[in-house]
Coordinates of C-alpha atoms in Angstrom, one line a residue:
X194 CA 35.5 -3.8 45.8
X195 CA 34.8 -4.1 41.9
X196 CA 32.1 -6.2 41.8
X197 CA 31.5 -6.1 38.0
X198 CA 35.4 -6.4 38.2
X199 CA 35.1 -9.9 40.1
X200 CA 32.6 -11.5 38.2
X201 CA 34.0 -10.9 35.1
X202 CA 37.4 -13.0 36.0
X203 CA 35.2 -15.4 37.5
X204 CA 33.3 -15.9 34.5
X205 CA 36.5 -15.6 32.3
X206 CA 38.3 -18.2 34.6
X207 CA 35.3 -20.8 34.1
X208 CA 35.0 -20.2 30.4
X209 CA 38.9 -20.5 30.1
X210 CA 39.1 -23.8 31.9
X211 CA 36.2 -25.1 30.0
X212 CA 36.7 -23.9 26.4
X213 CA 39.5 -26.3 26.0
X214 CA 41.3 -24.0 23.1
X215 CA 38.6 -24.6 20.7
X216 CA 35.8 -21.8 21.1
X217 CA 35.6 -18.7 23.8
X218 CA 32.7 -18.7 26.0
X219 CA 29.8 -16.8 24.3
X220 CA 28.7 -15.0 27.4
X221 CA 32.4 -13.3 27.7
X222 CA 33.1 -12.3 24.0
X223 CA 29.5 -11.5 23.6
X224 CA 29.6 -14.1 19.9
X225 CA 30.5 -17.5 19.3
X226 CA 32.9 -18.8 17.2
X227 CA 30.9 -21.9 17.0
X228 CA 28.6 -22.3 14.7
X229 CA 25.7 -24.1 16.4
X230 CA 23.3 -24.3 13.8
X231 CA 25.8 -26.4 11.7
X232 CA 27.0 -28.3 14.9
X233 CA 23.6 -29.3 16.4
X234 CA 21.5 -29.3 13.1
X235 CA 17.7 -29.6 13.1
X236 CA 17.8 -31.1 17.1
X237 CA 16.7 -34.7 15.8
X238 CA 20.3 -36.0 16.4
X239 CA 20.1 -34.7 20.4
X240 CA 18.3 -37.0 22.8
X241 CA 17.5 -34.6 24.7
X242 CA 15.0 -32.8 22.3
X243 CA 13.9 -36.4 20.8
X244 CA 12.9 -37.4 24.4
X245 CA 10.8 -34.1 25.0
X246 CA 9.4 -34.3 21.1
X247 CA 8.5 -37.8 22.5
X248 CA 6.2 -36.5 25.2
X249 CA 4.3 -34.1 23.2
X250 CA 3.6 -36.3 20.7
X251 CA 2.7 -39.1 22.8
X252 CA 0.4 -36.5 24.7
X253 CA -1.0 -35.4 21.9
X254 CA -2.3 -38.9 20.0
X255 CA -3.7 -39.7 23.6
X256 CA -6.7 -37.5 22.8
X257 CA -8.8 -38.9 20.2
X258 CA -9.9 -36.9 17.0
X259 CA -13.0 -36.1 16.8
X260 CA -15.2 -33.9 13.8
X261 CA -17.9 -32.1 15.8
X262 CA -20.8 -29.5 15.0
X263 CA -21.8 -26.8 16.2
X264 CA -25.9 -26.9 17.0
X265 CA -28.2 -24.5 19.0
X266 CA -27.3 -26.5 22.5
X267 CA -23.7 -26.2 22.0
X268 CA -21.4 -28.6 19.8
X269 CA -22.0 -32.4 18.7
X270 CA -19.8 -35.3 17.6
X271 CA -20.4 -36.5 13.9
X272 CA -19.9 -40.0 14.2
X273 CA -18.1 -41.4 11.0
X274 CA -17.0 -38.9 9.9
X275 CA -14.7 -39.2 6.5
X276 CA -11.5 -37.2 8.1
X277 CA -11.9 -39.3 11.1
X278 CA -11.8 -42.4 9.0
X279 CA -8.6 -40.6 6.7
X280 CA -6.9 -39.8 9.9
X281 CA -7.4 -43.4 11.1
X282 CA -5.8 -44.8 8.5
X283 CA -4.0 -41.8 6.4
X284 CA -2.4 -44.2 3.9
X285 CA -2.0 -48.2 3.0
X286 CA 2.0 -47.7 5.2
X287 CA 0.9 -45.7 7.9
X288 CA -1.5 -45.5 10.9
X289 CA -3.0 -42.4 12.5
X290 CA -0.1 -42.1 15.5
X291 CA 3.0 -42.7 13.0
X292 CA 1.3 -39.7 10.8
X293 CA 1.2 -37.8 14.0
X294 CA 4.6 -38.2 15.1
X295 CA 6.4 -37.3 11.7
X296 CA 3.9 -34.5 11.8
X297 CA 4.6 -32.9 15.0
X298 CA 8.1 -33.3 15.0
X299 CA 8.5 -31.5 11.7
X300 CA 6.4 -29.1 13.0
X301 CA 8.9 -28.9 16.5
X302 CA 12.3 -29.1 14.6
X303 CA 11.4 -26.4 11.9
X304 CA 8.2 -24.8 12.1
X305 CA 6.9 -26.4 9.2
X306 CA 5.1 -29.8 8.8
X307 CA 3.4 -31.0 5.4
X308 CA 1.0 -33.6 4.3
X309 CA -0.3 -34.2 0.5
X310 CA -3.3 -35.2 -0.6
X311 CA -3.7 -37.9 -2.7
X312 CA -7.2 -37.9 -4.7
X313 CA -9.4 -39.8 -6.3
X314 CA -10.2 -40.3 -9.9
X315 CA -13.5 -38.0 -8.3
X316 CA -11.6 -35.6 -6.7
X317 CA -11.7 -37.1 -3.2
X318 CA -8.7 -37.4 -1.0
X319 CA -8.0 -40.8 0.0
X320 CA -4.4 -40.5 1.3
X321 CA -2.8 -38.4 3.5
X322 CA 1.3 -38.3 3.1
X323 CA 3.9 -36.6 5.8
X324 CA 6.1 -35.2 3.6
X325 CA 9.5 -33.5 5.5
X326 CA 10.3 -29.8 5.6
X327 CA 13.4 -30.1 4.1
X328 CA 12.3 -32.0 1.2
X329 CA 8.9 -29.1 0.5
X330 CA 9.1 -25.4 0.3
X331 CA 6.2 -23.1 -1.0
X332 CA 6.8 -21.5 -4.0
X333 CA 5.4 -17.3 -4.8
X334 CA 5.6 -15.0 -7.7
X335 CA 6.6 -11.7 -7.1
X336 CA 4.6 -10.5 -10.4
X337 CA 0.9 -11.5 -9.0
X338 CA 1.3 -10.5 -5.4
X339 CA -2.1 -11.3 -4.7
X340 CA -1.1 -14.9 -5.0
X341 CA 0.6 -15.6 -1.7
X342 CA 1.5 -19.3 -2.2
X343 CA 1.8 -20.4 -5.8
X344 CA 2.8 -23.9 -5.3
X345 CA 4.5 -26.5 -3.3
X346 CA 8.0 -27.3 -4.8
X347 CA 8.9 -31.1 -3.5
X348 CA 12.5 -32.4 -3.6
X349 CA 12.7 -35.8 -3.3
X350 CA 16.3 -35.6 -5.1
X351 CA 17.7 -36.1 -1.4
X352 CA 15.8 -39.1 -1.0
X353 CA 16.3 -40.1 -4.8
X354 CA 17.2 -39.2 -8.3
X355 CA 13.9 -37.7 -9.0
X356 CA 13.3 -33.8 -10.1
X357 CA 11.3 -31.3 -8.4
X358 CA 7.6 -32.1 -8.4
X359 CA 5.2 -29.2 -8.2
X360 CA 1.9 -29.5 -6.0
X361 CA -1.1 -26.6 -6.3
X362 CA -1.5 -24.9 -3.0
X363 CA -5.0 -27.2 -2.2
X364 CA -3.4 -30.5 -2.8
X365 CA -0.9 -29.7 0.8
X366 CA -1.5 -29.3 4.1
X367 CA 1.1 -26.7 5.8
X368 CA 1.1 -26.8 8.8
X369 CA 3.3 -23.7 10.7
X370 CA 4.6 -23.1 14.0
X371 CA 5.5 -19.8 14.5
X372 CA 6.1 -17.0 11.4
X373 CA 9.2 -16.8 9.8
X374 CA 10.2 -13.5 9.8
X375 CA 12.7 -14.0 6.9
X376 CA 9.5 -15.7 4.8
X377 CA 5.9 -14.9 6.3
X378 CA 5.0 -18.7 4.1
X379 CA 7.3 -20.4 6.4
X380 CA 6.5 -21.3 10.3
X381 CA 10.0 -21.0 12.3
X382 CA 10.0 -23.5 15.4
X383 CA 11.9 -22.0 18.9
X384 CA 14.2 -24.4 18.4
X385 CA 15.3 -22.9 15.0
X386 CA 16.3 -19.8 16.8

């Protein structure tokens, strides 16, 4: 009996009867003719992802944030702490879970998650901002390459009319996911793959 033989036509019989004319099954040609990327996008459209980004990030803003130090007997909570208090209450339009959620998404969908620091007059930061990875991508030089991120290069030209604004690397917060092996400054989320 041909085994290999068997399954095959099974497998070609199933895909045939599913396909429907419009792609052959990717386990029989060995490649798509879909192109999945551009069909599914980032995942945010599919319910399915959304409701298990929904879990982690409800898991995660369960746990409270907390700034501890380390001592002699082990580690200690700093009560009050100023990120604590910025995390609370990241910006006047936003509360600690919603900052959360856009960030751990962005982080699940591409790798990548972004916040910018908005400072004082002193220097301080006062404001934390989610900004989307579609909308931010670092920026290198290839003629200091001891510089590995030379800026942040924000697009808000999807959003609006506006240019590109540039940020220095210490006013962002880049949060990865992975390494992109295309572009070691980039984190690449499972998904992505």
């Amino acid at each position: 009996v041909d085994v290999v033989g068997s399954i095959a036509t099974f497998f070609r019989t199933i895909g045939q009867r599913f396909a429907h004319g419009y792609a052959r099954s990717w386990f029989l040609s060995g490649r798509s003719q879909l192109n999945y990327v551009g069909a599914v996008g980032d995942g945010s459209g599919n319910s399915a992802v959304m409701a298990c980004l929904n879990v982690i990030n409800s898991a995660f803003t369960e746990v409270p944030i907390q700034v501890t130090r380390r001592t002699a007997k082990g580690s200690e909570v700093v009560p009050e702490h100023a990120l604590t208090q910025l995390l609370a209450r990241p910006n006047a339009s936003m509360g600690e879970v919603l900052l959360w959620y856009a960030t751990l998404s962005s982080l699940h969908l591409d790798g990548n998650a972004y916040w910018v620091k908005i400072r004082s007059a002193a220097g301080r930061v006062v404001e934390l901002w989610p900004i989307f990875p579609h909308l931010m991508e670092p920026v290198w030089t290839t003629s200091d390459p001891t510089v590995f991120i030379k800026a942040y290069a924000y697009f808000p030209g999807v959003l609006s009319s506006a240019g590109v604004t540039y940020f220095r690397p210490e006013d962002i917060v880049h949060f990865r996911l992975g390494l992109d092996p295309n572009n070691p400054r980039k984190g690449l989320a499972p998904l992505k793959s």
